[in-house]
Short mmCIF file of C-alpha atoms in Angstrom, two decimals:
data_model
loop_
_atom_site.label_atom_id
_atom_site.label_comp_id
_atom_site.label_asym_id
_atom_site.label_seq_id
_atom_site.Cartn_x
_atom_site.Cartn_y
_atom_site.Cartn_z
CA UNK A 1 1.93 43.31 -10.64
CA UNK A 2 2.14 39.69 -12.33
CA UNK A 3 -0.67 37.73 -12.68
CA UNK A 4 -0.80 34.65 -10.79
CA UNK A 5 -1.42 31.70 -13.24
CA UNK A 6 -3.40 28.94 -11.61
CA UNK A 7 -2.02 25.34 -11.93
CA UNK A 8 -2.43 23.14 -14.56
CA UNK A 9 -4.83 20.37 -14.28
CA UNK A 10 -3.42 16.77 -13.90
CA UNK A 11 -4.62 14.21 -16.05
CA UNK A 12 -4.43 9.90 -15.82
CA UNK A 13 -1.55 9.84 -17.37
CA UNK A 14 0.41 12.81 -16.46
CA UNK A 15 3.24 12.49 -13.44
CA UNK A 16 3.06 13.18 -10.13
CA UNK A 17 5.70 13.54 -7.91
CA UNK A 18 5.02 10.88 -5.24
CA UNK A 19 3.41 7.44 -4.54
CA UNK A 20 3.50 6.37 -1.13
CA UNK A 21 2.68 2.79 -0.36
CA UNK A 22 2.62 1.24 3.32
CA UNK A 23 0.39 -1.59 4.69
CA UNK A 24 -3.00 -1.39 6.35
CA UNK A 25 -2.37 0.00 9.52
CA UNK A 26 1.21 1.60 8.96
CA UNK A 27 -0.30 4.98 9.20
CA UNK A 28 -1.19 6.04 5.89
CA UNK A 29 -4.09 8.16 6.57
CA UNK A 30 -1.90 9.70 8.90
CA UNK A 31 0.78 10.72 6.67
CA UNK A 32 -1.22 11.65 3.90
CA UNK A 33 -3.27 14.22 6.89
CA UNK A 34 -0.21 16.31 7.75
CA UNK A 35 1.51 16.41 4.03
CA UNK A 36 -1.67 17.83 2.95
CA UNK A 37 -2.52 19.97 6.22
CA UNK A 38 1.44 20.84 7.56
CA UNK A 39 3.15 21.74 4.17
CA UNK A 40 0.31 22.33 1.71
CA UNK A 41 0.62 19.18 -0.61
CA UNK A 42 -2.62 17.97 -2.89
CA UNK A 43 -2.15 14.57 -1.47
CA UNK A 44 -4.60 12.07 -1.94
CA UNK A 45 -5.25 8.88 0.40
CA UNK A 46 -6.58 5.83 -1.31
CA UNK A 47 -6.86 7.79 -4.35
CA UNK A 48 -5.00 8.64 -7.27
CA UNK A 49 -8.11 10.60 -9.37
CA UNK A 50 -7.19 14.26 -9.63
CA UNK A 51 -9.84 15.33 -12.03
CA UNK A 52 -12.24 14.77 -9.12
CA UNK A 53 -10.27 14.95 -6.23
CA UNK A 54 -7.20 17.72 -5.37
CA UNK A 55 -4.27 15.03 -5.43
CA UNK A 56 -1.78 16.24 -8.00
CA UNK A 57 1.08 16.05 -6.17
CA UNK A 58 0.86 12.06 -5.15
CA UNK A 59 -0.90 9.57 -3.31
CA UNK A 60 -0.55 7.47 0.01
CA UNK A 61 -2.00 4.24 -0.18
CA UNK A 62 -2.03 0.26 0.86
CA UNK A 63 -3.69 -0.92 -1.93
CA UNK A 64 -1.29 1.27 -4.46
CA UNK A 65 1.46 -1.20 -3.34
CA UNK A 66 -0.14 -3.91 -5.45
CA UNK A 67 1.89 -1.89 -8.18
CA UNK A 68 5.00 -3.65 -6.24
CA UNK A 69 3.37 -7.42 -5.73
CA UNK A 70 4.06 -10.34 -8.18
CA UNK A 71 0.94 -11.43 -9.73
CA UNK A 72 0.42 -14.81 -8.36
CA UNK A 73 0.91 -17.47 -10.91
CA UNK A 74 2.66 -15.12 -13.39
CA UNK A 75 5.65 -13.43 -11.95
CA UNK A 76 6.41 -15.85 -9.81
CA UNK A 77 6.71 -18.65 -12.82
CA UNK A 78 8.80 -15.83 -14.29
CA UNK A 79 11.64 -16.11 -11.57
CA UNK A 80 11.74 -19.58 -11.48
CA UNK A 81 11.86 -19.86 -15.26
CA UNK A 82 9.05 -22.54 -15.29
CA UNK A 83 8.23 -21.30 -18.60
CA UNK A 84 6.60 -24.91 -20.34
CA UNK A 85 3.59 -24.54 -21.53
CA UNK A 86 1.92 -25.96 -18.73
CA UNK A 87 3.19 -24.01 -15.61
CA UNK A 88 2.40 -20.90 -18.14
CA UNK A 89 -1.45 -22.25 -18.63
CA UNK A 90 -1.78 -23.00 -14.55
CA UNK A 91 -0.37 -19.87 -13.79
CA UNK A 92 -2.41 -17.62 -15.69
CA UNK A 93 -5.16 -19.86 -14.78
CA UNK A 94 -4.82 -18.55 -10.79
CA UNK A 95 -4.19 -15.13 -11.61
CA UNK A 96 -7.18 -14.76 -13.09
CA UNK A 97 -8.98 -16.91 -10.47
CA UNK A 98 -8.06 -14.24 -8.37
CA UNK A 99 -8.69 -11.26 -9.93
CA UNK A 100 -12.27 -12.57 -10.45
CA UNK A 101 -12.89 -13.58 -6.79
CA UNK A 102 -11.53 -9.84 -5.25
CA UNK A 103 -14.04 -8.08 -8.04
CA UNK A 104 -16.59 -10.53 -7.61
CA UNK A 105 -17.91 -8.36 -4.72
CA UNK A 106 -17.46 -4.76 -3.08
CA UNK A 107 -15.52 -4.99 0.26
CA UNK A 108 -15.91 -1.55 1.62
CA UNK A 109 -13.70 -2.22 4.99
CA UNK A 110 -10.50 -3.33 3.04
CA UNK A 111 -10.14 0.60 1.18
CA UNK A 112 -10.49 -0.18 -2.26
CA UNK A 113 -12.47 0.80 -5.42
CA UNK A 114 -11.79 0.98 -9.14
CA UNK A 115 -12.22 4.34 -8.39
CA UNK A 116 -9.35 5.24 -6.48
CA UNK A 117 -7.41 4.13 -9.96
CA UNK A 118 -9.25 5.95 -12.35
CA UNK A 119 -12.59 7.70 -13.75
CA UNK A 120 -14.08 5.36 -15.70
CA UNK A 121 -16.97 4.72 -17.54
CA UNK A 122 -18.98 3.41 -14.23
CA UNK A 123 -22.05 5.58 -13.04
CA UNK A 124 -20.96 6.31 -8.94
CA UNK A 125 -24.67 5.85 -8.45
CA UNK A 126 -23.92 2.35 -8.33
CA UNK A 127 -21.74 0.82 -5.88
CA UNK A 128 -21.30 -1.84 -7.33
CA UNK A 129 -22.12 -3.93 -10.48
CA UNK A 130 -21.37 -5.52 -13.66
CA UNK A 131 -19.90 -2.38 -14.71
CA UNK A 132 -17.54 -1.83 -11.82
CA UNK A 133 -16.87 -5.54 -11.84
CA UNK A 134 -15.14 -5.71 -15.19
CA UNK A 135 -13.82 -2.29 -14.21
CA UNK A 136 -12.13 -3.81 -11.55
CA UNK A 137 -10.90 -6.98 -13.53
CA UNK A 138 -9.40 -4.61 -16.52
CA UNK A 139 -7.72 -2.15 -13.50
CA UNK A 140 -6.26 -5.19 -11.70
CA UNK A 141 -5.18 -7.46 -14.59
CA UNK A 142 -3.11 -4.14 -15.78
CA UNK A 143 -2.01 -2.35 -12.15
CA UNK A 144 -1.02 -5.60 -10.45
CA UNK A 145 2.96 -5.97 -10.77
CA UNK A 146 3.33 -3.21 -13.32
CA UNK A 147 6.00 -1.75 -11.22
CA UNK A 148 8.23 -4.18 -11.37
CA UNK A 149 7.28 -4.59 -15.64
CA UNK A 150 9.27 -2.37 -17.65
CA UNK A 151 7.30 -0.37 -20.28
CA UNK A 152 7.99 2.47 -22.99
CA UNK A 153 7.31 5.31 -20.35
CA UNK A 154 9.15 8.51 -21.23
CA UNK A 155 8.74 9.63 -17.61
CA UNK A 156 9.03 6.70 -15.47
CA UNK A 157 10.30 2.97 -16.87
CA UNK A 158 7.77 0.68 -15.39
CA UNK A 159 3.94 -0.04 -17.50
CA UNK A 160 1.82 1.41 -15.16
CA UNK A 161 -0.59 3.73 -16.26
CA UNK A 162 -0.41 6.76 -13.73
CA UNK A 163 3.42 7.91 -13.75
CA UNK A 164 4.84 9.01 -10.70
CA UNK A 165 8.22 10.11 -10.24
CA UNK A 166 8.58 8.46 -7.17
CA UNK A 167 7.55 6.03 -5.00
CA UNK A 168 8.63 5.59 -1.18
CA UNK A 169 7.56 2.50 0.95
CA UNK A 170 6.34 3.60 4.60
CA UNK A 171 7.31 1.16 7.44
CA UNK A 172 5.98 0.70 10.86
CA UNK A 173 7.17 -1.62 13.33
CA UNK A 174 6.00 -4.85 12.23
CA UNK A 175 4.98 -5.77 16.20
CA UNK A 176 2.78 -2.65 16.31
CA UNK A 177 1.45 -3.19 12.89
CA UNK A 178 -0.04 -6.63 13.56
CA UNK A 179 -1.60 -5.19 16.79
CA UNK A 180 -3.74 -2.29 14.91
CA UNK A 181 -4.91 -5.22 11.98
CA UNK A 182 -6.18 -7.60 15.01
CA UNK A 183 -8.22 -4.85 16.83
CA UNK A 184 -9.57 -3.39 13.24
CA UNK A 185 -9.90 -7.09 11.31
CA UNK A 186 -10.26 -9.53 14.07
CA UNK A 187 -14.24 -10.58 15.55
CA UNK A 188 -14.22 -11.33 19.27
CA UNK A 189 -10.66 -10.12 19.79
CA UNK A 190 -7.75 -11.48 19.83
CA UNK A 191 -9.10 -14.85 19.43
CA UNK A 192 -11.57 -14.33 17.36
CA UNK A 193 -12.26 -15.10 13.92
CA UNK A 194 -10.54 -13.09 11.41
CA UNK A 195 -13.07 -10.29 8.62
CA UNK A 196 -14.00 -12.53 5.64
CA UNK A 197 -12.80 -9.17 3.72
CA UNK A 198 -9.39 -8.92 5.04
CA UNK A 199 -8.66 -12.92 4.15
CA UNK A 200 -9.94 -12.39 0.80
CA UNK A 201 -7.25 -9.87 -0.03
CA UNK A 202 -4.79 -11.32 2.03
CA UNK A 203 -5.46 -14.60 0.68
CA UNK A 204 -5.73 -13.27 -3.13
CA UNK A 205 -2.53 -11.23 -2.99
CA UNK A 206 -1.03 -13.85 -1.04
CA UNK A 207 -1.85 -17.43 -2.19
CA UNK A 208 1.00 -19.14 -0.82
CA UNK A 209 -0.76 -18.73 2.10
CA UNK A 210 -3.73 -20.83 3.19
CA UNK A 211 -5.08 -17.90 5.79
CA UNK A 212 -8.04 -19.73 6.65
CA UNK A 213 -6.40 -22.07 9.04
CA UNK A 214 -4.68 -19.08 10.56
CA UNK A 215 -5.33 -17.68 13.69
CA UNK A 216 -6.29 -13.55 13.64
CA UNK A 217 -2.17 -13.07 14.93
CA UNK A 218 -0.95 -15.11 12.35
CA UNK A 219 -3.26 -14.00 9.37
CA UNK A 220 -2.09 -10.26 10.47
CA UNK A 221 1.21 -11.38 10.77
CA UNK A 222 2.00 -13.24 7.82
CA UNK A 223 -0.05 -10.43 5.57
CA UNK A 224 2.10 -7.76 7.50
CA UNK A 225 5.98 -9.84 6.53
CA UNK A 226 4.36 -10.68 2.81
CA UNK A 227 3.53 -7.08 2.16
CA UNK A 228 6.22 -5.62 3.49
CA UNK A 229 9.16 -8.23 1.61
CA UNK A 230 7.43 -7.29 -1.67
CA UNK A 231 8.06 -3.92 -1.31
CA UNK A 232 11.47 -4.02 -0.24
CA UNK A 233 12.19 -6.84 -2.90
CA UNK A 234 11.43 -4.12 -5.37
CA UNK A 235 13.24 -1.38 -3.62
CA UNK A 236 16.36 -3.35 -3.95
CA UNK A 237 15.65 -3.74 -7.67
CA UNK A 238 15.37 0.23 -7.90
CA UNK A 239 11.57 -0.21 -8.51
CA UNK A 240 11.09 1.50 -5.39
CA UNK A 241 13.17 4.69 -4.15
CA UNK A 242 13.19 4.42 -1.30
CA UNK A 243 12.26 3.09 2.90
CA UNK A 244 10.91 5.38 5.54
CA UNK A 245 10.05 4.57 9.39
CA UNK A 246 6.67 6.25 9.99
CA UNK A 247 6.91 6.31 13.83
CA UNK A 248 11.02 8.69 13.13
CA UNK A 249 10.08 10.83 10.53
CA UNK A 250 8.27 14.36 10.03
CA UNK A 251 6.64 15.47 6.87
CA UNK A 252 9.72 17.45 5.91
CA UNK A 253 11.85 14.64 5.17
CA UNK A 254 8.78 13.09 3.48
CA UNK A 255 8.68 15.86 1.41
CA UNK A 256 12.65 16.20 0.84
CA UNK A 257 13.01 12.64 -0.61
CA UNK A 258 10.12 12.73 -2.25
CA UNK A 259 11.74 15.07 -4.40
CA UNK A 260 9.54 18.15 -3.96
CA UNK A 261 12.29 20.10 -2.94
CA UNK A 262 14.22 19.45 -6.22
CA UNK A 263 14.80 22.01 -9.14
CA UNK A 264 13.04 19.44 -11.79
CA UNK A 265 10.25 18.80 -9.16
CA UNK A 266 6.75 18.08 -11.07
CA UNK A 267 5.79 21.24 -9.89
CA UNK A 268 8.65 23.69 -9.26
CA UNK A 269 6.12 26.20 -6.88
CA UNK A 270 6.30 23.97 -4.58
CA UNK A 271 10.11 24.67 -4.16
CA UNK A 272 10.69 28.10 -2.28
CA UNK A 273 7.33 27.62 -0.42
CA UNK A 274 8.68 24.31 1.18
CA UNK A 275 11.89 25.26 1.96
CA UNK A 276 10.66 28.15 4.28
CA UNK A 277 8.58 25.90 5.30
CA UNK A 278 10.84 23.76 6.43
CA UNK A 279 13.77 25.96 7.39
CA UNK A 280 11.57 26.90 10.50
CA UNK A 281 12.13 25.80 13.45
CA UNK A 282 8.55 26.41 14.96
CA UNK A 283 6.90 24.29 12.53
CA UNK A 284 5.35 21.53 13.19
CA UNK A 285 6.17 20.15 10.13
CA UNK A 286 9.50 19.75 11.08
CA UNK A 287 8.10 17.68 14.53
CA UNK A 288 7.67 14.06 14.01
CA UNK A 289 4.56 13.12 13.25
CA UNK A 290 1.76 11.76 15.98
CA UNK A 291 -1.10 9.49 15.20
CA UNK A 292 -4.27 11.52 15.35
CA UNK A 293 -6.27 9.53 12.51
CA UNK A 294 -7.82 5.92 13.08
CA UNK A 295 -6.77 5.25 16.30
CA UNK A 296 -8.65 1.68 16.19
CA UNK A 297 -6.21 0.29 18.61
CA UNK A 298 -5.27 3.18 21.04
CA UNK A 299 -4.90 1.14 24.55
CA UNK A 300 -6.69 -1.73 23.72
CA UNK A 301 -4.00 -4.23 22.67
CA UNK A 302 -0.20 -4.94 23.42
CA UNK A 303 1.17 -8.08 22.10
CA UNK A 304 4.65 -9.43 22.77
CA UNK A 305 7.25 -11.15 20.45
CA UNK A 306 6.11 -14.52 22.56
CA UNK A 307 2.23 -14.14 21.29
CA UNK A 308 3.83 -15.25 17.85
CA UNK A 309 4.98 -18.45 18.78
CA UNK A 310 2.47 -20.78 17.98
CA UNK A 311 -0.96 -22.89 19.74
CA UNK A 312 -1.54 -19.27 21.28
CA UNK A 313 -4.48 -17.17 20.98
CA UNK A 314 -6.37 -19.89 18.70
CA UNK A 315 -3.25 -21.13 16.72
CA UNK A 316 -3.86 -24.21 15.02
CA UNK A 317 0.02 -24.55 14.79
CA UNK A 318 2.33 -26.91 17.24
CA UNK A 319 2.47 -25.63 20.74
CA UNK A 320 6.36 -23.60 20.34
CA UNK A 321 6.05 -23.08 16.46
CA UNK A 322 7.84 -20.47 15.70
CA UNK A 323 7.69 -19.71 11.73
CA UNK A 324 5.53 -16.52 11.96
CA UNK A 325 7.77 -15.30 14.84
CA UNK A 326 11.28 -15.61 12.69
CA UNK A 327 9.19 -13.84 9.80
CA UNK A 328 8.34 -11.08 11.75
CA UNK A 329 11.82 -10.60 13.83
CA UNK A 330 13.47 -10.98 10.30
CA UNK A 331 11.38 -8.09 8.77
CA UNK A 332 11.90 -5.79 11.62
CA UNK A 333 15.48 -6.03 10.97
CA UNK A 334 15.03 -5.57 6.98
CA UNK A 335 12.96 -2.60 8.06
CA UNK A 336 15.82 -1.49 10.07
CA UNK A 337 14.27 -1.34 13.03
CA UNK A 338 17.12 -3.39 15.38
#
């Protein structure tokens, strides 16, 4: 009888096999519910920490995708090869203007924490301090964009500090997307004034964008199209493996191009087990999955392609405008979804 030798612990800097990154309200809690609970995985959501947590095969996180977002002021001045002195100095100058004003306080609604990066030197009795703050600066300055930064790896080629071997982008329907991020984010409905938490994130990741004088549609809507472009502007630059639509797919095929049912999978146990698994047709991994996690806006909003067009719903925009509504009809075809 062989003894069964348990599996090796999984340290900050040792790979996993997947990183799944989606927006708010694209169903990530969802999907990280039946990889774990369906097919067994040590899946983490909103956190990447396995020495506390059991999440060495991958995470499924929003915030995770900041791996995949130019840092404003940097990357962006990179492109455009405004490399004087000057448009270096400005740039770096917002960049860290940002960095300081999403650490300057603990904004529990928006799912983020040093934490979920790593276990650092911060006492968890504290929520929040001077300690976590320039936790949070050091973790951001280094996370933010180092996808798309190449570094001296062995296992993966970009400079962040958690390897994984690879890293799918989870779609929604961009229509149903901005409907769950006005009934979570939005005070007083639908024309209501939009969670000071969500436009400080949207607004840091996102400066371009002057969210304040949005309307809750628009600020949803223009996070949802910004998010979403970043990601696939790295997936076409092989940053990011590859696209899947949340609403068609079961955990299977989650699993399958993930890679976990490869021969050099991170952890080759996983292998056999999944492929049983899998090759059943009575389980319910194989059914597509159904949202039975945060259903913040089960029946309580429906919005059509015409409540995009703006001076609706508390748009401050020209009665007929129709910029958010071309961004959002353009990303549901980039998403694949026409």
């Amino acid at each position: 009888m062989g003894i069964v030798q348990p599996r090796p612990a999984v340290h900050l800097t040792d790979p996993r096999q997947v990183l799944i990154v989606g927006t708010i309200s694209s169903g990530t809690s969802q999907v990280a519910n039946d990889l774990k609970n369906k097919i067994g995985l040590e899946i983490g959501h909103e956190n990447a920490v396995a020495s506390w947590s059991f999440v060495r095969d991958g995470t499924v996180s929003w915030f995770h995708g900041i791996r995949y977002i130019p840092r404003p002021g940097i990357d962006n001045n990179a492109e455009h090869n405004f490399s004087d002195d000057r448009n270096i100095l400005k740039g770096k100058t917002l960049f860290q203007s940002v960095v300081d004003h999403l650490c300057k306080e603990l904004r529990p609604t928006m799912g983020f924490h040093p934490f979920m990066f790593r276990d650092g030197k911060c006492s968890l009795r504290q929520k929040w301090d001077d300690c976590w703050k320039d936790e949070c600066k050091d973790i951001l300055t280094n996370e933010w964009g180092c996808g798309l930064r190449k570094g001296d790896n062995d296992i993966v080629s970009n400079s962040c500090e958690t390897p994984f071997y690879k890293t799918l982008h989870q779609a929604r329907h961009p229509l149903r997307t901005v409907e769950s991020l006005v009934t979570k984010f939005c005070i007083g409905g639908v024309k209501g004034k939009v969670q000071p938490s969500f436009l400080a994130f949207a607004g840091d990741l996102f400066p371009q964008h002057n969210f304040l004088e949005m309307s809750c549609i628009e600020a949803a809507g223009y996070y949802t199209v910004e998010y979403n472009n970043a990601i696939l502007a790295a997936r076409q630059k092989g940053d990011v493996n590859e696209t899947f639509k949340v609403e068609q797919t079961t955990p299977c095929v989650i699993a399958q191009i993930a890679g976990f049912m490869d021969e050099n999978a991170t952890y080759s146990f996983h292998n056999s087990r999944l492929l049983n698994i899998c090759n059943s047709k009575d389980s319910e991994a194989t059914q597509l999955m159904k949202s039975k996690k945060n259903l913040v806006n089960k029946g309580q909003l429906s919005l059509d392609w015409d409540d995009l067009i703006g001076g609706k719903h508390g748009s401050r925009k020209q009665n007929g405008d129709r910029d958010l509504y071309n961004h959002v009809k353009n990303l549901e075809q980039a998403l694949g979804y026409q």
